[in-house]
Amino acid sequence: MKDLRENWSSNLGFVLAATGSAIGLGNLWKFPFITWKNDGGAFVLIYLVCIIAVGLPIMMAELLVGRKTQKSAVGAMRETIGPSWGWVGTWGVMAGFVILSYYAVVAGWSIFYLFQTLQWSVSGFPTQANMGGLFADLAANGTMQTALSGTFMFLTVGVVYFGVASGIEKTARLCLPALFVILLLLLFSSLTMEGSGEALAFLFRPNFSELDSAAVLEALGHSFFTLSLGMGTMIVYGSYVARNRSIVNAAGSIVVLDTVIAIIASIIMFSVIFTVPGMPEQVDGSAVGMLFISLPQLFYEVVPFGVVLAPAFYLLVALAALTSTISLLEVVVSYFIDQRKMERSRATLLSGACIYVFTFLSGMSFGASTWLSSFELFEGKAGFFATLDHFASNWALPLGGLLITLGVGWFMSTKDTEAELVATGSPRWFSYKAWLFSVRFIAPAAVAAILIAVIFLGKDFS
Ligand code: TRP
């Protein structure tokens, strides 16, 4: 069976697919929002430290487990660390299931705004637009939610159905270059705007007096989400990497690209926001507000070439989301293929259908169903969608990440981990000792701090 395992067709294809998994709503939606909430500058710096000291080493840990075993999350953890560690893989599969189910809802909204802005660009932006009202109507419209998230799920299933090289890798090869081009066009346009100076100062001028410990943990928690860590996505993607490739190099590229994109997205959004007087006060509300309420209108009012760039922007959001949803689905599907010996086609359709039930419920929890909208499992997190997001960001990913880093750091032999990381050649910036120190001490301590804050201090990072 082993020889039949699918592989990436090239190293570039792998790096693009993994980067596609990392770049998603986390970069375009969550990162600008939490940066805004935490007053920029110092937060961005802390975030960079978390990415380098914790995110990057865990990314390498996940990739090495996958590449070594050529197995998906459950089998890989079992084989490298020990039979009982299969549970960590199972926990990851479940987390993938949960995250995909609510992620598809927001991804669906990007399709709505893609078509809405296309229509405005053709027939003119309405003078009396009420963007808050438009979004509220969409959110509470059960039929729309079901159709939009269903479309997104259909696309995701459609890609994963065709497998690693001809489905996932091909999609990443098409989407990522398009995504980079659109983002650069938006960046050029936004840098000509009046607010861009203020936006850059906001992002890059640190003011440490604004920073509290909750912000540090938030930066840390986000570094897991944005790099697709803590649930075995990178184990699975690593399992399709040929044994003679350096995963250290790949991890470096993925992390750099993901971070650069998050920062560019923030420069674009903040330039727009700072250009409009009074806007900085208005957007304080929520992440949804920034992306789907404030921005659509501003594209037509202040952004140079906004008529073209508005639909381009929502296309960018949709493409970025798609390359992430396929990675989430692949974790679940590869479990059924490897562990349950299912055919890929069957595994994909079955997982897609089961996950969609939860997607449907999440979509109905913005007003369409009173019960689902007020359902409260975690205090202060009303609604099915908020419950799933809270569970994933606060519990599933940190716990998964903690166990993976402890397992790889303490229970795998250093001979094995060193062979995986350096035998295929590693770049000059890489130090095996520093990596080992991080996965043994820094990363577990940092992630444990998140869990302690959630459990004992009632913090919330979703
Ligand atoms: N990283 C993606 C984003 O930033 C989301 C994502 C894809 C993810 N796969 C994941 C998050 C696995 C956590 C775990 O939007």
mmCIF file of C-alpha atoms in Angstrom, residues 162-396:
data_model
loop_
_atom_site.group_PDB
_atom_site.id
_atom_site.type_symbol
_atom_site.label_atom_id
_atom_site.label_comp_id
_atom_site.label_asym_id
_atom_site.label_seq_id
_atom_site.Cartn_x
_atom_site.Cartn_y
_atom_site.Cartn_z
ATOM 1 C CA PHE A 162 -9.681 14.903 -6.838
ATOM 2 C CA GLY A 163 -6.911 14.180 -4.384
ATOM 3 C CA VAL A 164 -3.589 15.625 -3.370
ATOM 4 C CA ALA A 165 -1.832 16.488 -6.624
ATOM 5 C CA SER A 166 -4.718 16.999 -9.030
ATOM 6 C CA GLY A 167 -7.121 18.548 -6.507
ATOM 7 C CA ILE A 168 -5.448 20.368 -3.631
ATOM 8 C CA GLU A 169 -2.120 21.197 -5.243
ATOM 9 C CA LYS A 170 -3.617 22.310 -8.543
ATOM 10 C CA THR A 171 -6.070 24.605 -6.787
ATOM 11 C CA ALA A 172 -3.298 26.161 -4.730
ATOM 12 C CA ARG A 173 -1.222 26.702 -7.878
ATOM 13 C CA LEU A 174 -4.094 28.620 -9.431
ATOM 14 C CA CYS A 175 -5.380 30.490 -6.374
ATOM 15 C CA LEU A 176 -2.191 31.656 -4.704
ATOM 16 C CA PRO A 177 -0.641 33.579 -7.595
ATOM 17 C CA ALA A 178 -4.043 35.209 -8.210
ATOM 18 C CA LEU A 179 -4.245 36.051 -4.530
ATOM 19 C CA PHE A 180 -0.771 37.639 -4.501
ATOM 20 C CA VAL A 181 -1.514 39.749 -7.581
ATOM 21 C CA ILE A 182 -4.827 41.028 -6.195
ATOM 22 C CA LEU A 183 -3.238 41.815 -2.859
ATOM 23 C CA LEU A 184 -0.396 43.768 -4.472
ATOM 24 C CA LEU A 185 -2.819 45.801 -6.579
ATOM 25 C CA LEU A 186 -4.783 46.613 -3.444
ATOM 26 C CA LEU A 187 -1.588 47.506 -1.619
ATOM 27 C CA PHE A 188 -0.488 49.948 -4.355
ATOM 28 C CA SER A 189 -3.882 51.546 -4.399
ATOM 29 C CA SER A 190 -4.049 51.861 -0.618
ATOM 30 C CA LEU A 191 -0.570 53.372 -0.357
ATOM 31 C CA THR A 192 -1.688 56.321 -2.478
ATOM 32 C CA MET A 193 -4.425 57.075 0.049
ATOM 33 C CA GLU A 194 -4.156 59.828 2.608
ATOM 34 C CA GLY A 195 -4.572 57.503 5.581
ATOM 35 C CA SER A 196 -1.705 55.196 4.608
ATOM 36 C CA GLY A 197 0.891 57.093 6.638
ATOM 37 C CA GLU A 198 -1.197 56.828 9.732
ATOM 38 C CA ALA A 199 -1.895 53.159 9.017
ATOM 39 C CA LEU A 200 1.814 52.370 8.754
ATOM 40 C CA ALA A 201 2.552 54.275 11.953
ATOM 41 C CA PHE A 202 -0.253 52.430 13.723
ATOM 42 C CA LEU A 203 1.149 49.073 12.642
ATOM 43 C CA PHE A 204 4.855 49.642 13.059
ATOM 44 C CA ARG A 205 5.294 52.150 15.857
ATOM 45 C CA PRO A 206 5.213 50.135 19.059
ATOM 46 C CA ASN A 207 3.725 51.602 22.182
ATOM 47 C CA PHE A 208 4.278 49.088 24.938
ATOM 48 C CA SER A 209 2.208 50.922 27.499
ATOM 49 C CA GLU A 210 -0.904 49.810 25.582
ATOM 50 C CA LEU A 211 -0.048 46.134 25.867
ATOM 51 C CA ASP A 212 -1.362 43.765 28.520
ATOM 52 C CA SER A 213 -0.849 40.076 29.151
ATOM 53 C CA ALA A 214 -4.145 39.173 27.519
ATOM 54 C CA ALA A 215 -2.843 40.686 24.275
ATOM 55 C CA VAL A 216 0.253 38.493 24.432
ATOM 56 C CA LEU A 217 -1.877 35.384 24.803
ATOM 57 C CA GLU A 218 -4.167 36.538 22.042
ATOM 58 C CA ALA A 219 -1.179 36.928 19.713
ATOM 59 C CA LEU A 220 -0.042 33.451 20.671
ATOM 60 C CA GLY A 221 -3.449 31.867 20.179
ATOM 61 C CA HIS A 222 -3.776 33.531 16.805
ATOM 62 C CA SER A 223 -0.401 32.251 15.661
ATOM 63 C CA PHE A 224 -1.839 28.718 15.944
ATOM 64 C CA PHE A 225 -4.919 29.510 13.973
ATOM 65 C CA THR A 226 -3.215 31.443 11.229
ATOM 66 C CA LEU A 227 -0.502 28.834 10.662
ATOM 67 C CA SER A 228 -3.049 25.979 10.693
ATOM 68 C CA LEU A 229 -1.342 24.362 13.670
ATOM 69 C CA GLY A 230 -2.588 22.291 16.577
ATOM 70 C CA MET A 231 -4.818 19.834 14.756
ATOM 71 C CA GLY A 232 -2.616 17.916 12.381
ATOM 72 C CA THR A 233 -3.145 19.851 9.135
ATOM 73 C CA MET A 234 0.595 20.129 8.750
ATOM 74 C CA ILE A 235 1.058 16.480 9.748
ATOM 75 C CA VAL A 236 -1.200 15.476 6.885
ATOM 76 C CA TYR A 237 0.361 17.886 4.382
ATOM 77 C CA GLY A 238 3.807 16.751 5.555
ATOM 78 C CA SER A 239 2.835 13.137 4.955
ATOM 79 C CA TYR A 240 2.659 13.801 1.219
ATOM 80 C CA VAL A 241 6.184 15.238 1.097
ATOM 81 C CA ALA A 242 8.870 13.070 -0.485
ATOM 82 C CA ARG A 243 11.532 11.907 1.943
ATOM 83 C CA ASN A 244 14.389 13.759 0.264
ATOM 84 C CA ARG A 245 12.971 17.262 0.710
ATOM 85 C CA SER A 246 13.878 19.763 3.403
ATOM 86 C CA ILE A 247 10.877 20.557 5.557
ATOM 87 C CA VAL A 248 12.812 23.254 7.399
ATOM 88 C CA ASN A 249 13.006 25.365 4.255
ATOM 89 C CA ALA A 250 9.361 24.751 3.505
ATOM 90 C CA ALA A 251 8.278 25.731 7.039
ATOM 91 C CA GLY A 252 10.310 28.933 6.760
ATOM 92 C CA SER A 253 8.650 29.917 3.478
ATOM 93 C CA ILE A 254 5.144 29.150 4.722
ATOM 94 C CA VAL A 255 5.603 31.183 7.883
ATOM 95 C CA VAL A 256 7.138 34.178 6.115
ATOM 96 C CA LEU A 257 4.458 34.266 3.415
ATOM 97 C CA ASP A 258 1.636 33.919 5.918
ATOM 98 C CA THR A 259 2.976 36.744 8.051
ATOM 99 C CA VAL A 260 3.675 39.083 5.140
ATOM 100 C CA ILE A 261 0.159 38.583 3.799
ATOM 101 C CA ALA A 262 -1.436 39.288 7.191
ATOM 102 C CA ILE A 263 0.524 42.516 7.481
ATOM 103 C CA ILE A 264 -0.241 43.633 3.921
ATOM 104 C CA ALA A 265 -3.938 42.960 4.518
ATOM 105 C CA SER A 266 -3.779 45.156 7.613
ATOM 106 C CA ILE A 267 -1.977 47.965 5.776
ATOM 107 C CA ILE A 268 -4.715 47.936 3.134
ATOM 108 C CA MET A 269 -7.615 47.949 5.582
ATOM 109 C CA PHE A 270 -6.155 50.512 7.951
ATOM 110 C CA SER A 271 -5.195 52.864 5.108
ATOM 111 C CA VAL A 272 -8.814 52.896 4.014
ATOM 112 C CA ILE A 273 -10.112 53.336 7.538
ATOM 113 C CA PHE A 274 -7.728 56.173 8.457
ATOM 114 C CA THR A 275 -8.534 58.005 5.232
ATOM 115 C CA VAL A 276 -12.154 58.561 6.235
ATOM 116 C CA PRO A 277 -12.686 61.035 9.065
ATOM 117 C CA GLY A 278 -14.606 59.476 11.928
ATOM 118 C CA MET A 279 -14.144 55.952 10.569
ATOM 119 C CA PRO A 280 -11.598 54.790 13.161
ATOM 120 C CA GLU A 281 -14.205 55.305 15.877
ATOM 121 C CA GLN A 282 -16.918 53.534 13.923
ATOM 122 C CA VAL A 283 -15.161 50.271 13.110
ATOM 123 C CA ASP A 284 -14.419 49.410 16.709
ATOM 124 C CA GLY A 285 -17.393 47.052 16.889
ATOM 125 C CA SER A 286 -16.351 43.744 15.408
ATOM 126 C CA ALA A 287 -14.287 41.865 12.879
ATOM 127 C CA VAL A 288 -17.353 41.217 10.791
ATOM 128 C CA GLY A 289 -18.010 44.939 10.809
ATOM 129 C CA MET A 290 -14.658 45.759 9.305
ATOM 130 C CA LEU A 291 -14.725 43.268 6.462
ATOM 131 C CA PHE A 292 -18.371 43.160 5.479
ATOM 132 C CA ILE A 293 -19.893 46.438 6.690
ATOM 133 C CA SER A 294 -17.303 49.234 6.590
ATOM 134 C CA LEU A 295 -15.150 48.118 3.676
ATOM 135 C CA PRO A 296 -17.667 47.473 0.875
ATOM 136 C CA GLN A 297 -18.901 51.060 0.940
ATOM 137 C CA LEU A 298 -15.457 52.585 1.369
ATOM 138 C CA PHE A 299 -14.236 50.854 -1.786
ATOM 139 C CA TYR A 300 -16.688 52.968 -3.763
ATOM 140 C CA GLU A 301 -16.156 56.161 -1.817
ATOM 141 C CA VAL A 302 -12.435 56.508 -1.205
ATOM 142 C CA VAL A 303 -10.357 53.730 -2.761
ATOM 143 C CA PRO A 304 -8.665 54.621 -6.071
ATOM 144 C CA PHE A 305 -9.886 52.133 -8.718
ATOM 145 C CA GLY A 306 -12.359 50.853 -6.126
ATOM 146 C CA VAL A 307 -14.831 49.812 -8.813
ATOM 147 C CA VAL A 308 -12.387 47.158 -9.944
ATOM 148 C CA LEU A 309 -10.759 46.509 -6.613
ATOM 149 C CA ALA A 310 -13.933 45.873 -4.601
ATOM 150 C CA PRO A 311 -14.929 42.661 -6.396
ATOM 151 C CA ALA A 312 -11.242 41.739 -6.644
ATOM 152 C CA PHE A 313 -10.949 42.030 -2.874
ATOM 153 C CA TYR A 314 -13.888 39.704 -2.161
ATOM 154 C CA LEU A 315 -12.584 37.282 -4.751
ATOM 155 C CA LEU A 316 -9.335 37.338 -2.811
ATOM 156 C CA VAL A 317 -11.153 36.543 0.426
ATOM 157 C CA ALA A 318 -13.014 33.666 -1.220
ATOM 158 C CA LEU A 319 -9.867 32.175 -2.773
ATOM 159 C CA ALA A 320 -7.929 32.467 0.463
ATOM 160 C CA ALA A 321 -10.766 30.787 2.327
ATOM 161 C CA LEU A 322 -10.991 27.972 -0.213
ATOM 162 C CA THR A 323 -7.340 26.970 0.058
ATOM 163 C CA SER A 324 -7.886 26.802 3.841
ATOM 164 C CA THR A 325 -11.159 24.879 3.815
ATOM 165 C CA ILE A 326 -9.655 22.209 1.583
ATOM 166 C CA SER A 327 -6.875 21.669 4.113
ATOM 167 C CA LEU A 328 -9.386 21.334 6.914
ATOM 168 C CA LEU A 329 -11.442 18.811 4.978
ATOM 169 C CA GLU A 330 -8.313 16.901 3.976
ATOM 170 C CA VAL A 331 -7.488 16.214 7.639
ATOM 171 C CA VAL A 332 -10.855 14.522 8.105
ATOM 172 C CA VAL A 333 -10.802 12.758 4.736
ATOM 173 C CA SER A 334 -7.254 11.421 5.157
ATOM 174 C CA TYR A 335 -8.339 9.923 8.471
ATOM 175 C CA PHE A 336 -11.047 7.891 6.746
ATOM 176 C CA ILE A 337 -8.696 6.888 3.934
ATOM 177 C CA ASP A 338 -5.776 5.774 6.122
ATOM 178 C CA GLN A 339 -7.495 4.632 9.269
ATOM 179 C CA ARG A 340 -10.766 3.273 7.896
ATOM 180 C CA LYS A 341 -9.456 2.172 4.501
ATOM 181 C CA MET A 342 -12.118 4.079 2.621
ATOM 182 C CA GLU A 343 -11.886 5.192 -0.985
ATOM 183 C CA ARG A 344 -11.072 8.908 -1.315
ATOM 184 C CA SER A 345 -14.270 9.627 -3.221
ATOM 185 C CA ARG A 346 -16.470 8.053 -0.588
ATOM 186 C CA ALA A 347 -14.521 9.533 2.313
ATOM 187 C CA THR A 348 -14.799 13.017 0.816
ATOM 188 C CA LEU A 349 -18.525 12.900 0.138
ATOM 189 C CA LEU A 350 -19.295 11.382 3.502
ATOM 190 C CA SER A 351 -17.204 13.844 5.550
ATOM 191 C CA GLY A 352 -18.445 16.767 3.479
ATOM 192 C CA ALA A 353 -22.052 15.825 4.107
ATOM 193 C CA CYS A 354 -21.591 15.312 7.865
ATOM 194 C CA ILE A 355 -19.711 18.573 8.283
ATOM 195 C CA TYR A 356 -22.308 20.420 6.287
ATOM 196 C CA VAL A 357 -24.963 19.528 8.862
ATOM 197 C CA PHE A 358 -22.983 21.566 11.386
ATOM 198 C CA THR A 359 -22.345 24.307 8.833
ATOM 199 C CA PHE A 360 -26.078 24.556 8.314
ATOM 200 C CA LEU A 361 -26.666 24.880 12.069
ATOM 201 C CA SER A 362 -23.951 27.571 12.347
ATOM 202 C CA GLY A 363 -25.454 29.512 9.478
ATOM 203 C CA MET A 364 -28.841 29.499 11.187
ATOM 204 C CA SER A 365 -27.383 30.905 14.393
ATOM 205 C CA PHE A 366 -27.325 34.552 13.285
ATOM 206 C CA GLY A 367 -31.015 35.141 13.759
ATOM 207 C CA ALA A 368 -32.623 32.661 11.371
ATOM 208 C CA SER A 369 -33.295 30.260 14.222
ATOM 209 C CA THR A 370 -33.949 31.757 17.631
ATOM 210 C CA TRP A 371 -32.923 28.648 19.464
ATOM 211 C CA LEU A 372 -29.627 28.211 17.624
ATOM 212 C CA SER A 373 -28.873 31.923 17.941
ATOM 213 C CA SER A 374 -29.274 32.028 21.695
ATOM 214 C CA PHE A 375 -27.932 28.561 22.507
ATOM 215 C CA GLU A 376 -25.215 29.047 25.122
ATOM 216 C CA LEU A 377 -22.732 26.392 26.180
ATOM 217 C CA PHE A 378 -19.868 28.709 27.124
ATOM 218 C CA GLU A 379 -20.809 31.716 29.150
ATOM 219 C CA GLY A 380 -21.146 34.875 27.104
ATOM 220 C CA LYS A 381 -20.863 32.987 23.791
ATOM 221 C CA ALA A 382 -24.409 32.937 22.512
ATOM 222 C CA GLY A 383 -25.173 31.026 19.353
ATOM 223 C CA PHE A 384 -24.016 27.829 17.726
ATOM 224 C CA PHE A 385 -21.415 29.581 15.559
ATOM 225 C CA ALA A 386 -19.831 31.403 18.501
ATOM 226 C CA THR A 387 -19.827 28.175 20.506
ATOM 227 C CA LEU A 388 -17.902 26.265 17.845
ATOM 228 C CA ASP A 389 -15.429 29.114 17.339
ATOM 229 C CA HIS A 390 -14.879 29.386 21.069
ATOM 230 C CA PHE A 391 -14.332 25.668 21.447
ATOM 231 C CA ALA A 392 -11.844 25.511 18.565
ATOM 232 C CA SER A 393 -9.764 28.585 19.374
ATOM 233 C CA ASN A 394 -9.703 28.212 23.150
ATOM 234 C CA TRP A 395 -9.666 24.474 23.652
ATOM 235 C CA ALA A 396 -9.101 22.330 20.617
#
